[in-house]
Amino acid sequence: MINFAVLRIELPGLKIQIMDIFAQLISERLSLPTEGVENTIALLELGCTIPFIARYRKERTGNLNEVQIAQISDALEKLKELAKRKETILKTISEQGKLTPELEKRIQDSWDTTTLEDLYLPYKPKRRTRAQVAREQGLEPLATILLLQREQNPEMAAKRFVKGEVKDAATALKGAQDIIAEAVSEDERSRNMLRSAYRREAVISSKVVKAKADTDEATKYSDYFDFSEPLRRCSSHRLLAMRRGESEGILRVSITADDEECTERLVRQYVRGRGPCTNLVKEAVEDSYKRLLRPSIETEFAALSKEKADEEAITVFAENLRQLLLAPPLGQKRVMGIDPGFRTGCKVVCLDAQGNLLHHEAIFPHPPVNHRMQAKLHVEQMIADYGIEAIAIGNGTASRETSEFVKDLDLKEKVQTFVVSEDGASVYSASKTAREEFPDEDVTVRGAVSIGRRLMDPLAELVKIDPKSIGVGQYQHDVDQTKLKHSLDMTVESCVNSVGVDLNTASQHLLTYVSGLGPTLAKNIVEYRREHGAFTSRSQLKKVPRLGPSAFVQCAGFLRIRGAKNPLDNSAVHPESYDIVAQMAKDCGCTVDELIADRNKRKQIDLQRYVTDDVGMPTLTDIMDELEKPGRDPREQIEEFEFDSRVSSIDDLEEGMVLPGIVTNITKFGAFVDIGVHQDGLVHISQLANRYVKDPNDVVHLHQHVRVMVLEIDHRRNRISLTMKGVE
């Protein structure tokens, strides 16, 4: 028997027995080896981060990847919450004096939320229902008589219960029926039967609220004015669209099954034979379905379908965010950032190779001011004065026009030009982080700096912005915000640690996401760096206040030190493995530097010689991969891009046009592509390739340069349909 009281205390107090049960359940549900799950749980309980476990504890986990470890972590948290819920349920039923040994065992043995709540439902404190009133009037024995369906004269039997508020036999029978209806609605068999029917045949429908049908805000929901389809086939984006329309008061959404068939099944379950009692029970069952069961199960399926849609939308958002964060960096070059605009002008900033602000000013090359020549001379002078090597132009208002303006510059040497997503730049520019970085500059300057830095290193800059503000999600404001934040935070942490962080140049915000650090230690590292100068070795981290041995083990492998005396300090080789590399070099008769530089020497190494009880082939293989290219950046190389000069607005488009574009967002139903007309077009999933596509991510990735053909232009709704089929 499990003692759930132990779950009241912090994680270290969890009993081994409970953790064994959790490991077995997670192993079965995720189809993962039990030993690997057990060891992963043990590492998580010790406070190890997911990136650290995935990268440096492969022997312990059985080489589980980051996704699998994250799934184990999430499943573990859900089981802990379920265990706490059990404790509450057992306590509540026990206080009512109704906790039998059989019920207690069923509750303890159940690890399914739905089953657990069904067991609890009859004992769950609730508002004063019609059935509760009838019980207080002493009508429960009459309800039992009716359910037995043997009494030939129920009216006569009911007269025995006429007293107090029960004025007559009819009132007594009605009260007894209320008790039966509630009992039917709380019975596991009834609920499971109805769930089974809803799983098979539930239909989700939406209809427009007539008063809103002709309004402008209703236009975007026109596809759902009279819509229905089987719930099991309803995609996440359609369901979330309907729910948003419902929350805005434009649509009415319902989930229904075949009422007649469901009622008949319930009646067959409770009604036996014929007779006067049978008819009364039948009426009670029908009332139970209509008044209690159907609304309850519909609410349950609405919540379940919404939860499933949320999970899909969050997965899409997280994948898009990952691609955005891991977008190719330009690297440390002198960059000009331009935040384009018409009436307010273009804000121009010049940055050095480390992203520091050197100069800023506003230019007005576009209408209504139209100081194009003056702006041209100013920009050319800035490029010369600050040795600008690349230009980053925000992709918002006037982006296309600003790109054309930059193309006309007279430059002695070619300067690369890139269009950069500016989603979230305004959020950053008004944030506490931006104010701390540039206390004397206004929001327009900060926004332009963000655009320039995004070109140099998207990851380092975008981590400063709330991921929800970056604009690569699908209904991100409609999904569970707690789950969304958890997923996005994990995605950011994963990306930061997969790339690695330069210990001597990383901002406090970037360091916060490094495995084992967090806000306090990140701040302490920056302050130590400011006081003592650049770090020269990873071991110096141990001198940072409050950065203890555990935190050092977690973070050291993800921090890089360029030009360090020990070349391994600029690699993903963990300090705990330095002795292994040193022994390899010694066995090869060379130094570690020489081992890294000489591929032939590395080929001579027999990894099997270095296998121990703690270090296996996965770790040794990772070490050899890292020695091949120490400190390498896993991100791709950045490429220049140019829109088609024939089009600058949606009015310039014609069906059949083939145009270059940039993938700006990926959803379950397709990909959005910027073709330079201030309105992204949609390549529906069916138009991505000349084959069946299950997931758009199998064909395209964020910021990919593609060629598309215009299929259809809907000027009224400002929509552009594109295809990639048959386009070279």
XYZ file of C-alpha atoms in Angstrom:
728
model
C 0.000 0.000 0.000
C 1.369 3.393 -1.026
C 1.652 6.089 1.623
C 0.801 9.215 -0.314
C 1.573 11.432 2.641
C 5.218 11.385 1.587
C 4.250 13.395 -1.475
C 3.526 16.463 0.632
C 7.220 17.216 1.054
C 9.862 18.356 -1.419
C 11.242 16.083 -4.150
C 14.200 14.673 -2.153
C 11.659 13.211 0.271
C 9.945 11.037 -2.306
C 10.169 7.371 -1.421
C 12.038 4.959 -3.686
C 8.895 2.846 -3.883
C 6.913 5.738 -5.392
C 9.691 6.538 -7.852
C 9.818 2.901 -8.957
C 6.079 3.008 -9.670
C 6.508 6.272 -11.586
C 9.375 4.836 -13.629
C 7.366 1.748 -14.563
C 4.325 3.792 -15.580
C 6.395 6.245 -17.650
C 8.308 3.416 -19.279
C 5.061 1.757 -20.383
C 3.388 4.955 -21.550
C 6.371 6.247 -23.532
C 7.619 2.801 -24.673
C 11.088 3.500 -23.282
C 13.477 1.104 -21.466
C 12.675 0.986 -17.753
C 16.312 1.244 -16.657
C 16.898 4.348 -18.751
C 13.727 5.941 -17.356
C 14.720 5.089 -13.771
C 18.169 6.631 -14.201
C 16.764 9.690 -15.941
C 14.308 10.250 -13.088
C 17.152 9.886 -10.570
C 19.203 12.517 -12.452
C 16.237 14.879 -12.664
C 15.630 14.457 -8.932
C 19.256 15.456 -8.310
C 18.578 18.723 -10.123
C 20.288 17.908 -13.416
C 18.988 19.821 -16.423
C 17.619 18.162 -19.538
C 20.426 19.466 -21.848
C 23.072 18.230 -19.388
C 21.530 14.773 -19.044
C 21.110 14.417 -22.823
C 24.688 15.562 -23.591
C 26.796 14.226 -20.740
C 24.957 11.294 -19.150
C 24.263 9.074 -22.147
C 25.570 5.965 -20.434
C 23.121 6.436 -17.570
C 20.077 7.068 -19.751
C 20.786 4.499 -22.435
C 21.427 7.277 -24.970
C 17.978 8.848 -24.636
C 17.704 12.076 -26.597
C 16.600 15.493 -25.342
C 13.014 15.060 -26.538
C 12.617 11.727 -24.739
C 14.127 13.123 -21.534
C 11.774 16.104 -21.709
C 8.843 13.699 -22.129
C 9.986 11.778 -19.042
C 10.277 15.022 -17.085
C 6.775 16.160 -18.087
C 5.266 12.740 -17.355
C 6.963 12.691 -13.956
C 5.482 16.062 -13.012
C 1.999 14.927 -14.070
C 2.266 11.782 -11.949
C 3.377 13.805 -8.938
C 0.376 16.081 -9.358
C -1.889 13.044 -9.723
C -0.450 11.553 -6.539
C -1.213 14.784 -4.672
C -4.733 14.709 -6.084
C -5.154 11.158 -4.773
C -4.158 12.318 -1.324
C -6.854 15.006 -1.396
C -9.493 12.566 -2.660
C -8.702 9.917 -0.055
C -8.768 12.495 2.721
C -12.102 13.961 1.577
C -13.861 10.584 1.284
C -12.373 9.404 4.590
C -13.701 12.498 6.386
C -17.163 11.611 5.059
C -16.810 8.149 6.632
C -17.358 6.485 3.254
C -13.861 5.209 2.427
C -14.168 1.424 2.170
C -11.088 -0.803 1.742
C -12.241 -1.672 -1.793
C -12.656 1.989 -2.789
C -9.333 2.935 -1.218
C -7.555 0.187 -3.186
C -9.177 1.266 -6.449
C -8.108 4.858 -5.885
C -4.568 3.859 -4.930
C -4.244 1.565 -7.955
C -5.554 4.142 -10.427
C -3.084 6.322 -12.360
C -5.566 7.647 -14.878
C -7.021 11.097 -14.226
C -10.423 10.355 -15.762
C -10.882 7.102 -13.831
C -9.775 8.771 -10.619
C -12.234 11.646 -11.004
C -15.046 9.195 -11.842
C -14.344 7.324 -8.604
C -14.392 10.580 -6.686
C -17.469 12.085 -8.346
C -20.159 10.580 -6.050
C -18.280 11.897 -2.991
C -17.118 15.217 -4.420
C -18.488 18.237 -2.523
C -20.935 20.033 -4.802
C -23.541 22.739 -4.689
C -26.996 21.814 -3.381
C -28.539 19.797 -6.212
C -32.115 18.638 -6.734
C -31.022 15.138 -5.755
C -29.420 16.437 -2.553
C -32.655 18.195 -1.621
C -34.557 14.932 -2.236
C -32.126 13.000 -0.037
C -32.606 15.533 2.744
C -36.337 14.923 2.421
C -35.738 11.227 3.069
C -36.542 10.019 -0.457
C -33.451 7.876 -1.067
C -35.215 4.632 0.022
C -37.972 5.398 -2.502
C -35.355 5.836 -5.229
C -33.960 2.411 -4.326
C -37.434 0.882 -4.544
C -37.934 2.355 -8.004
C -34.524 1.161 -9.223
C -35.325 -2.407 -8.183
C -38.326 -2.135 -10.555
C -40.398 -4.711 -8.628
C -43.000 -2.465 -7.029
C -46.327 -2.743 -8.875
C -47.863 0.352 -7.328
C -45.160 3.050 -7.022
C -47.742 5.741 -6.204
C -48.869 3.760 -3.157
C -45.244 3.242 -2.093
C -44.584 6.938 -2.536
C -47.392 7.904 -0.172
C -45.360 6.507 2.710
C -42.846 9.313 2.127
C -45.347 12.177 2.071
C -44.379 14.484 4.942
C -42.919 17.935 5.485
C -42.042 19.569 2.195
C -43.104 16.439 0.288
C -46.757 17.384 -0.224
C -47.942 14.394 -2.235
C -46.931 11.131 -3.939
C -46.124 12.867 -7.232
C -43.634 15.145 -5.465
C -42.084 12.125 -3.730
C -41.714 10.242 -7.021
C -40.203 13.300 -8.721
C -37.661 13.638 -5.927
C -36.791 9.940 -6.184
C -36.297 10.337 -9.928
C -33.906 13.239 -9.281
C -31.859 10.962 -7.032
C -31.792 8.260 -9.719
C -30.812 10.782 -12.407
C -27.849 11.997 -10.372
C -26.781 8.449 -9.504
C -26.867 7.512 -13.215
C -24.814 10.584 -14.121
C -22.182 9.715 -11.515
C -21.954 6.035 -12.390
C -18.689 4.955 -14.040
C -20.482 2.682 -16.512
C -22.733 5.471 -17.740
C -19.898 7.900 -18.205
C -17.629 5.394 -19.944
C -20.426 4.304 -22.273
C -21.087 7.907 -23.237
C -17.365 8.642 -23.635
C -17.078 5.688 -25.956
C -19.924 7.043 -28.084
C -18.397 10.531 -28.181
C -14.985 9.159 -29.144
C -16.543 7.308 -32.074
C -19.109 9.744 -33.380
C -18.941 13.179 -31.708
C -19.387 16.071 -34.139
C -18.131 19.600 -33.571
C -20.319 22.316 -35.074
C -20.153 26.075 -35.284
C -22.740 28.612 -36.391
C -22.489 32.368 -36.672
C -24.330 34.570 -34.205
C -26.823 36.269 -36.536
C -26.336 39.719 -35.044
C -22.608 39.506 -35.864
C -22.793 37.874 -39.311
C -22.344 41.067 -41.343
C -19.713 42.754 -39.166
C -16.121 43.314 -40.303
C -14.680 41.340 -37.376
C -16.761 38.294 -38.391
C -15.279 38.170 -41.905
C -12.205 36.196 -40.861
C -14.479 33.477 -39.429
C -16.657 33.139 -42.545
C -15.397 29.561 -43.106
C -17.063 28.597 -39.813
C -20.447 30.347 -40.157
C -22.122 26.968 -40.784
C -19.494 24.312 -40.168
C -19.449 20.775 -38.797
C -17.163 17.744 -38.944
C -16.329 14.685 -36.817
C -14.430 15.832 -33.737
C -11.750 13.181 -34.176
C -10.878 14.656 -37.593
C -10.959 18.318 -36.584
C -7.460 19.781 -36.934
C -5.983 21.901 -34.169
C -6.004 25.139 -36.159
C -9.698 24.750 -37.075
C -10.698 23.953 -33.513
C -8.710 26.886 -32.109
C -10.163 29.199 -34.752
C -13.696 28.186 -33.769
C -12.965 28.579 -30.074
C -11.512 32.041 -30.685
C -14.611 32.977 -32.682
C -16.718 31.695 -29.794
C -14.780 33.738 -27.220
C -15.248 36.853 -29.364
C -19.015 36.273 -29.455
C -19.110 35.660 -33.214
C -19.637 31.871 -33.253
C -21.592 29.326 -31.250
C -19.694 26.047 -30.934
C -21.063 22.698 -29.762
C -19.915 19.095 -29.546
C -22.683 16.519 -29.887
C -23.297 12.833 -30.467
C -26.456 10.955 -31.516
C -28.794 11.800 -28.610
C -31.333 9.107 -29.463
C -28.760 6.329 -29.664
C -26.985 7.439 -26.474
C -30.266 7.608 -24.570
C -31.303 4.141 -25.770
C -28.005 2.655 -24.593
C -28.366 4.247 -21.181
C -31.953 3.057 -20.863
C -30.933 -0.516 -21.743
C -28.282 -0.297 -19.035
C -30.730 0.574 -16.229
C -34.219 -0.462 -17.297
C -35.295 -4.071 -16.851
C -38.614 -5.597 -17.983
C -41.863 -3.640 -18.010
C -44.047 -2.055 -15.408
C -44.913 1.212 -13.704
C -41.513 1.509 -11.959
C -39.737 0.809 -15.238
C -41.361 3.820 -16.860
C -40.345 6.065 -13.970
C -36.732 4.828 -14.109
C -36.714 5.324 -17.896
C -37.832 8.927 -17.435
C -35.125 9.462 -14.805
C -32.420 8.027 -17.097
C -33.560 10.229 -19.995
C -33.509 13.256 -17.683
C -30.059 12.274 -16.450
C -28.717 12.165 -19.990
C -30.260 15.444 -21.105
C -29.747 17.501 -17.945
C -26.571 16.061 -16.390
C -24.619 13.534 -18.424
C -24.616 15.130 -21.871
C -23.523 18.601 -20.661
C -20.834 17.010 -18.466
C -19.380 14.804 -21.211
C -19.625 17.581 -23.797
C -17.672 19.853 -21.446
C -15.158 17.069 -20.879
C -14.645 16.491 -24.606
C -14.488 20.218 -25.269
C -11.696 20.442 -22.714
C -9.917 17.335 -24.039
C -10.107 18.480 -27.659
C -8.911 21.947 -26.667
C -6.039 20.407 -24.711
C -5.052 18.289 -27.710
C -5.273 21.299 -30.031
C -3.195 23.304 -27.563
C -0.514 20.615 -27.535
C -0.320 20.604 -31.337
C -0.212 24.402 -31.523
C 2.449 24.577 -28.803
C 4.513 21.952 -30.639
C 4.294 24.019 -33.832
C 5.258 27.187 -31.964
C 8.183 25.480 -30.219
C 9.512 24.051 -33.495
C 9.230 27.422 -35.235
C 10.951 29.103 -32.307
C 13.746 26.522 -32.428
C 14.305 27.184 -36.127
C 14.255 30.936 -35.548
C 16.715 30.782 -32.653
C 19.033 28.504 -34.626
C 18.878 30.702 -37.743
C 22.272 31.237 -39.417
C 24.322 34.009 -37.755
C 26.414 36.502 -39.705
C 28.995 36.457 -36.935
C 31.144 39.227 -35.516
C 31.072 41.844 -38.256
C 30.400 45.582 -38.232
C 26.693 45.946 -38.978
C 24.288 48.737 -39.854
C 20.767 48.117 -38.541
C 17.848 49.907 -40.183
C 14.351 50.040 -38.704
C 12.398 51.204 -41.800
C 9.444 53.592 -41.811
C 7.627 56.116 -43.996
C 6.325 59.130 -42.088
C 8.614 58.724 -39.064
C 11.651 57.921 -41.230
C 14.169 55.096 -40.959
C 16.175 54.789 -37.747
C 19.778 53.820 -38.601
C 22.339 52.469 -36.126
C 25.972 51.466 -36.592
C 27.326 48.607 -34.470
C 30.845 47.292 -33.950
C 31.707 43.597 -34.321
C 30.662 42.964 -30.700
C 27.263 44.595 -31.183
C 28.103 47.808 -29.313
C 26.300 50.965 -30.466
C 28.663 53.403 -32.214
C 26.282 55.865 -33.856
C 22.631 56.433 -34.692
C 20.525 58.867 -36.699
C 17.243 59.091 -38.602
C 16.939 59.360 -42.391
C 13.853 60.167 -44.503
C 14.233 58.606 -47.949
C 10.529 57.782 -48.423
C 7.285 59.754 -48.748
C 5.969 61.999 -47.345
C 9.338 63.668 -46.541
C 11.233 62.245 -49.568
C 14.754 63.442 -48.671
C 16.166 60.546 -50.688
C 19.424 62.105 -51.885
C 20.282 63.501 -48.465
C 19.558 60.099 -46.892
C 21.702 58.378 -49.533
C 24.706 60.600 -48.770
C 24.307 60.120 -45.016
C 24.151 56.325 -45.245
C 27.140 56.147 -47.608
C 29.129 58.313 -45.190
C 28.188 56.149 -42.198
C 29.199 52.989 -44.051
C 32.601 54.529 -44.806
C 33.149 56.061 -41.347
C 32.306 52.922 -39.367
C 33.612 50.283 -41.779
C 30.191 48.675 -42.150
C 30.392 45.139 -43.583
C 26.689 44.225 -43.674
C 23.264 45.892 -43.466
C 20.251 44.467 -41.612
C 16.842 45.838 -42.656
C 13.729 45.110 -40.602
C 10.949 43.336 -42.494
C 8.108 45.598 -41.321
C 6.569 48.704 -42.854
C 8.668 50.208 -45.699
C 11.055 47.232 -45.657
C 10.778 46.598 -49.379
C 11.211 50.283 -50.216
C 14.216 50.564 -47.891
C 15.830 47.525 -49.505
C 15.452 49.197 -52.913
C 16.946 52.393 -51.473
C 19.987 50.511 -50.128
C 20.506 48.795 -53.513
C 20.957 52.233 -55.119
C 23.816 53.276 -52.825
C 27.183 54.079 -54.412
C 29.679 52.022 -52.441
C 33.375 51.384 -53.047
C 33.115 47.847 -51.719
C 30.168 45.459 -51.704
C 28.217 45.433 -48.478
C 25.940 42.438 -47.900
C 22.279 43.298 -47.276
C 19.828 41.126 -45.364
C 16.143 41.468 -44.478
C 15.686 40.531 -40.820
C 12.476 39.666 -38.972
C 11.637 42.497 -36.621
C 8.872 40.646 -34.749
C 9.212 41.447 -31.077
C 11.744 44.264 -31.597
C 9.271 46.807 -30.239
C 8.668 44.571 -27.215
C 12.409 44.374 -26.577
C 12.932 48.123 -27.057
C 10.463 48.904 -24.248
C 11.692 46.129 -21.936
C 13.695 46.388 -18.736
C 16.599 44.608 -20.461
C 16.742 47.232 -23.225
C 16.504 50.086 -20.711
C 19.424 48.626 -18.776
C 21.487 48.237 -21.962
C 20.646 51.678 -23.396
C 19.341 53.906 -20.598
C 20.002 57.093 -22.586
C 18.442 56.013 -25.901
C 14.790 56.017 -26.951
C 12.798 52.977 -28.064
C 13.413 53.564 -31.787
C 17.184 53.342 -31.351
C 16.896 50.223 -29.207
C 14.652 48.588 -31.829
C 17.145 49.288 -34.627
C 19.986 47.916 -32.483
C 17.978 44.731 -31.940
C 17.498 44.364 -35.708
C 21.225 44.740 -36.325
C 22.191 42.314 -33.577
C 19.697 39.731 -34.830
C 21.705 39.538 -38.021
C 24.961 39.034 -36.119
C 23.604 36.379 -33.742
C 19.836 35.678 -33.754
C 20.052 33.422 -30.712
C 21.896 35.887 -28.477
C 19.448 38.679 -29.302
C 16.135 36.809 -29.423
C 16.568 35.265 -25.960
C 15.963 38.770 -24.581
C 12.397 38.766 -25.904
C 9.342 36.933 -24.606
C 9.008 34.099 -27.161
C 5.262 34.790 -27.507
C 6.131 38.190 -28.980
C 8.357 36.812 -31.740
C 5.410 36.069 -34.018
C 6.044 32.506 -35.197
C 3.145 30.828 -33.405
C -0.269 29.486 -34.318
C -3.052 30.849 -32.092
C -0.473 31.366 -29.334
C -2.795 33.637 -27.355
C -5.570 31.012 -27.327
C -3.620 28.073 -25.897
C -2.843 27.211 -22.278
C -0.370 29.947 -21.362
C 1.347 27.985 -18.584
C 2.062 25.036 -20.887
C 3.121 27.392 -23.670
C 5.618 29.196 -21.448
C 7.023 25.907 -20.160
C 7.498 24.558 -23.682
C 9.034 27.756 -25.042
C 11.377 28.166 -22.074
C 12.582 24.594 -22.595
C 13.066 25.297 -26.313
C 15.157 28.390 -25.608
C 17.240 26.486 -23.049
C 17.754 23.639 -25.520
C 18.867 25.982 -28.326
C 21.232 27.999 -26.147
C 22.945 24.896 -24.829
C 23.117 23.134 -28.194
C 25.026 26.100 -29.664
C 27.106 26.910 -26.588
C 27.807 30.320 -25.094
C 30.933 32.492 -25.168
C 31.640 33.033 -21.478
C 33.410 36.346 -22.056
C 30.917 38.063 -24.378
C 27.522 36.585 -23.440
C 24.945 38.915 -21.944
C 23.439 38.233 -18.548
C 20.172 37.346 -20.272
C 21.832 34.731 -22.497
C 23.773 33.218 -19.588
C 20.496 32.791 -17.703
C 19.508 29.975 -20.080
C 22.777 28.046 -19.713
C 22.317 24.696 -17.988
C 22.612 25.009 -14.220
C 22.833 28.809 -14.035
C 19.654 30.910 -13.893
C 19.268 34.667 -13.237
C 21.289 34.933 -10.011
C 24.373 33.026 -11.166
C 24.241 34.713 -14.596
C 24.326 38.104 -12.879
C 27.191 36.968 -10.619
C 29.212 35.798 -13.638
C 28.782 39.141 -15.421
C 29.755 41.065 -12.267
C 32.803 38.821 -11.713
C 33.809 39.335 -15.349
C 33.418 43.099 -15.002
C 35.531 43.152 -11.819
C 38.267 40.641 -12.712
C 38.369 40.825 -16.514
C 37.846 38.049 -19.046
C 37.823 34.416 -17.966
C 40.931 32.538 -19.049
C 39.777 29.060 -18.002
C 36.586 27.218 -17.113
C 37.988 26.420 -13.672
C 37.770 30.135 -12.854
C 33.999 29.713 -12.746
C 34.445 28.087 -9.350
C 35.478 31.501 -7.999
C 32.178 33.100 -8.974
C 30.091 33.741 -5.827
C 27.441 31.070 -5.141
C 28.516 28.977 -8.150
C 29.091 25.704 -6.352
C 30.359 22.300 -7.544
C 26.925 21.132 -8.689
C 26.273 24.246 -10.787
C 29.798 24.018 -12.236
C 29.216 20.443 -13.379
C 25.915 21.465 -14.993
C 27.138 24.568 -16.837
C 30.837 24.112 -17.644
C 30.436 22.019 -20.794
C 28.153 24.588 -22.422
C 30.407 27.618 -21.858
C 33.215 28.468 -24.308
C 36.395 30.471 -23.794
C 38.085 31.538 -27.002
C 41.859 31.619 -26.866
C 41.986 29.734 -23.571
C 45.281 28.126 -22.571
C 43.540 24.746 -22.586
C 41.926 24.345 -26.036
C 39.270 22.076 -24.531
C 37.866 25.142 -22.738
C 36.589 26.268 -26.144
C 34.900 22.961 -26.883
C 31.908 20.900 -25.773
C 34.217 18.424 -24.020
C 33.229 18.505 -20.359
C 35.975 19.245 -17.785
C 35.229 15.880 -16.175
C 36.577 14.295 -19.405
C 39.754 16.395 -19.711
C 41.831 13.611 -18.147
C 40.602 11.199 -20.808
C 41.711 13.533 -23.623
C 45.037 14.154 -21.852
C 45.607 10.401 -21.634
C 44.761 9.999 -25.329
C 47.328 12.688 -26.203
C 49.935 11.097 -23.963
C 49.356 7.678 -25.532
C 49.806 9.297 -28.959
C 53.038 10.971 -27.802
C 51.748 14.527 -28.302
C 50.021 17.430 -26.581
C 46.293 18.050 -26.557
C 46.799 20.916 -29.037
C 48.671 18.601 -31.384
C 46.017 15.906 -31.034
C 43.323 18.394 -32.066
C 45.392 19.606 -35.005
C 46.445 16.166 -36.313
C 43.645 14.062 -37.758
C 45.950 11.097 -38.395
C 46.867 10.884 -34.723
C 43.177 10.865 -33.788
C 42.537 8.044 -36.261
C 45.067 5.889 -34.405
C 43.106 6.059 -31.149
C 41.385 2.847 -30.044
C 38.421 4.131 -28.060
C 37.821 0.750 -26.466
C 40.986 1.282 -24.374
C 39.330 4.217 -22.589
C 36.016 2.582 -21.692
C 35.416 2.424 -17.923
C 32.474 1.732 -15.633
C 31.501 5.420 -15.829
C 32.620 6.319 -19.350
C 31.246 4.393 -22.307
C 31.403 4.594 -26.078
C 28.696 7.310 -26.391
C 30.798 9.781 -24.381
C 34.037 8.782 -26.102
C 32.429 9.149 -29.536
C 31.188 12.619 -28.593
C 34.694 13.569 -27.453
C 36.212 12.484 -30.758
C 33.555 14.393 -32.723
C 34.337 17.505 -30.724
C 38.101 17.161 -31.204
C 37.438 17.148 -34.956
C 36.048 20.712 -34.825
C 36.285 22.102 -31.294
C 33.786 24.852 -30.515
C 32.084 24.544 -33.903
C 28.777 26.348 -34.396
C 26.048 23.875 -35.437
C 24.099 26.596 -37.279
C 24.107 26.943 -41.068
C 25.704 29.708 -43.130
C 23.642 32.830 -43.814
C 22.636 33.706 -47.393
C 21.638 36.966 -49.056
C 18.167 37.298 -50.556
C 16.411 39.595 -53.042
C 12.686 39.979 -53.815
C 11.336 40.140 -57.374
C 11.502 43.747 -58.617
C 8.181 43.387 -60.495
C 6.040 43.319 -57.357
C 5.823 45.591 -54.335
C 2.113 45.334 -53.368
C -0.705 42.790 -53.604
C -2.088 44.744 -56.589
C 1.048 43.869 -58.591
C 0.397 40.141 -58.297
C -1.006 37.995 -61.075
C -2.004 34.349 -60.988
C 0.781 32.164 -62.382
C 3.618 34.487 -61.325
C 6.709 32.664 -60.025
C 8.429 34.645 -57.273
C 11.215 34.245 -54.712
C 10.136 34.286 -51.069
C 11.194 33.697 -47.471
C 9.361 31.283 -45.172
C 8.184 33.383 -42.217
C 5.926 30.990 -40.306
C 5.085 27.290 -40.343
C 1.776 25.825 -39.139
C 0.150 22.419 -39.240
C -1.772 23.431 -42.354
C 1.086 24.933 -44.357
C 3.744 27.631 -44.540
C 3.516 31.416 -44.822
C 5.913 33.025 -47.285
C 6.970 36.672 -47.586
C 7.123 37.584 -51.296
C 7.734 41.294 -50.731
C 4.205 42.700 -50.986
C 3.583 43.526 -47.287
C 1.273 40.508 -46.954
C 2.537 36.955 -46.509
C 1.063 34.302 -48.789
C 0.051 30.805 -47.711
C 1.414 27.634 -49.242
C -1.186 25.119 -48.071
C 0.224 21.762 -46.956
C -1.306 20.202 -50.080
C 0.710 22.635 -52.236
C 4.137 22.115 -50.663
C 5.294 19.208 -52.808
C 4.249 16.750 -55.516
C 3.682 14.104 -52.861
C 1.751 13.600 -49.648
C 3.138 15.819 -46.881
C 2.309 14.868 -43.296
C 4.216 17.726 -41.653
C 5.251 20.991 -43.386
C 8.531 20.858 -41.454
C 9.469 17.842 -43.572
C 9.589 20.143 -46.612
C 10.435 23.674 -45.436
C 12.091 25.412 -42.521
C 11.830 28.903 -41.101
C 13.664 31.627 -43.075
C 14.271 29.208 -45.950
C 14.566 30.865 -49.354
C 11.965 29.328 -51.697
C 10.357 29.939 -55.087
C 6.565 29.947 -55.230
C 3.806 30.408 -57.791
C 0.770 32.628 -57.193
C -2.386 30.483 -57.276
C -5.090 32.887 -56.155
C -5.447 36.458 -54.858
C -8.351 37.340 -52.554
C -8.321 41.140 -52.410
C -11.374 41.354 -50.142
C -9.800 39.295 -47.365
C -6.233 40.312 -48.292
C -5.182 36.667 -48.771
C -2.649 35.203 -51.191
C -2.603 31.492 -52.065
C 0.735 30.104 -53.257
C 2.109 26.772 -54.438
C 5.545 25.177 -54.550
C 4.396 22.301 -56.778
C 6.304 22.124 -60.016
C 8.242 25.323 -59.240
C 11.969 25.054 -59.877
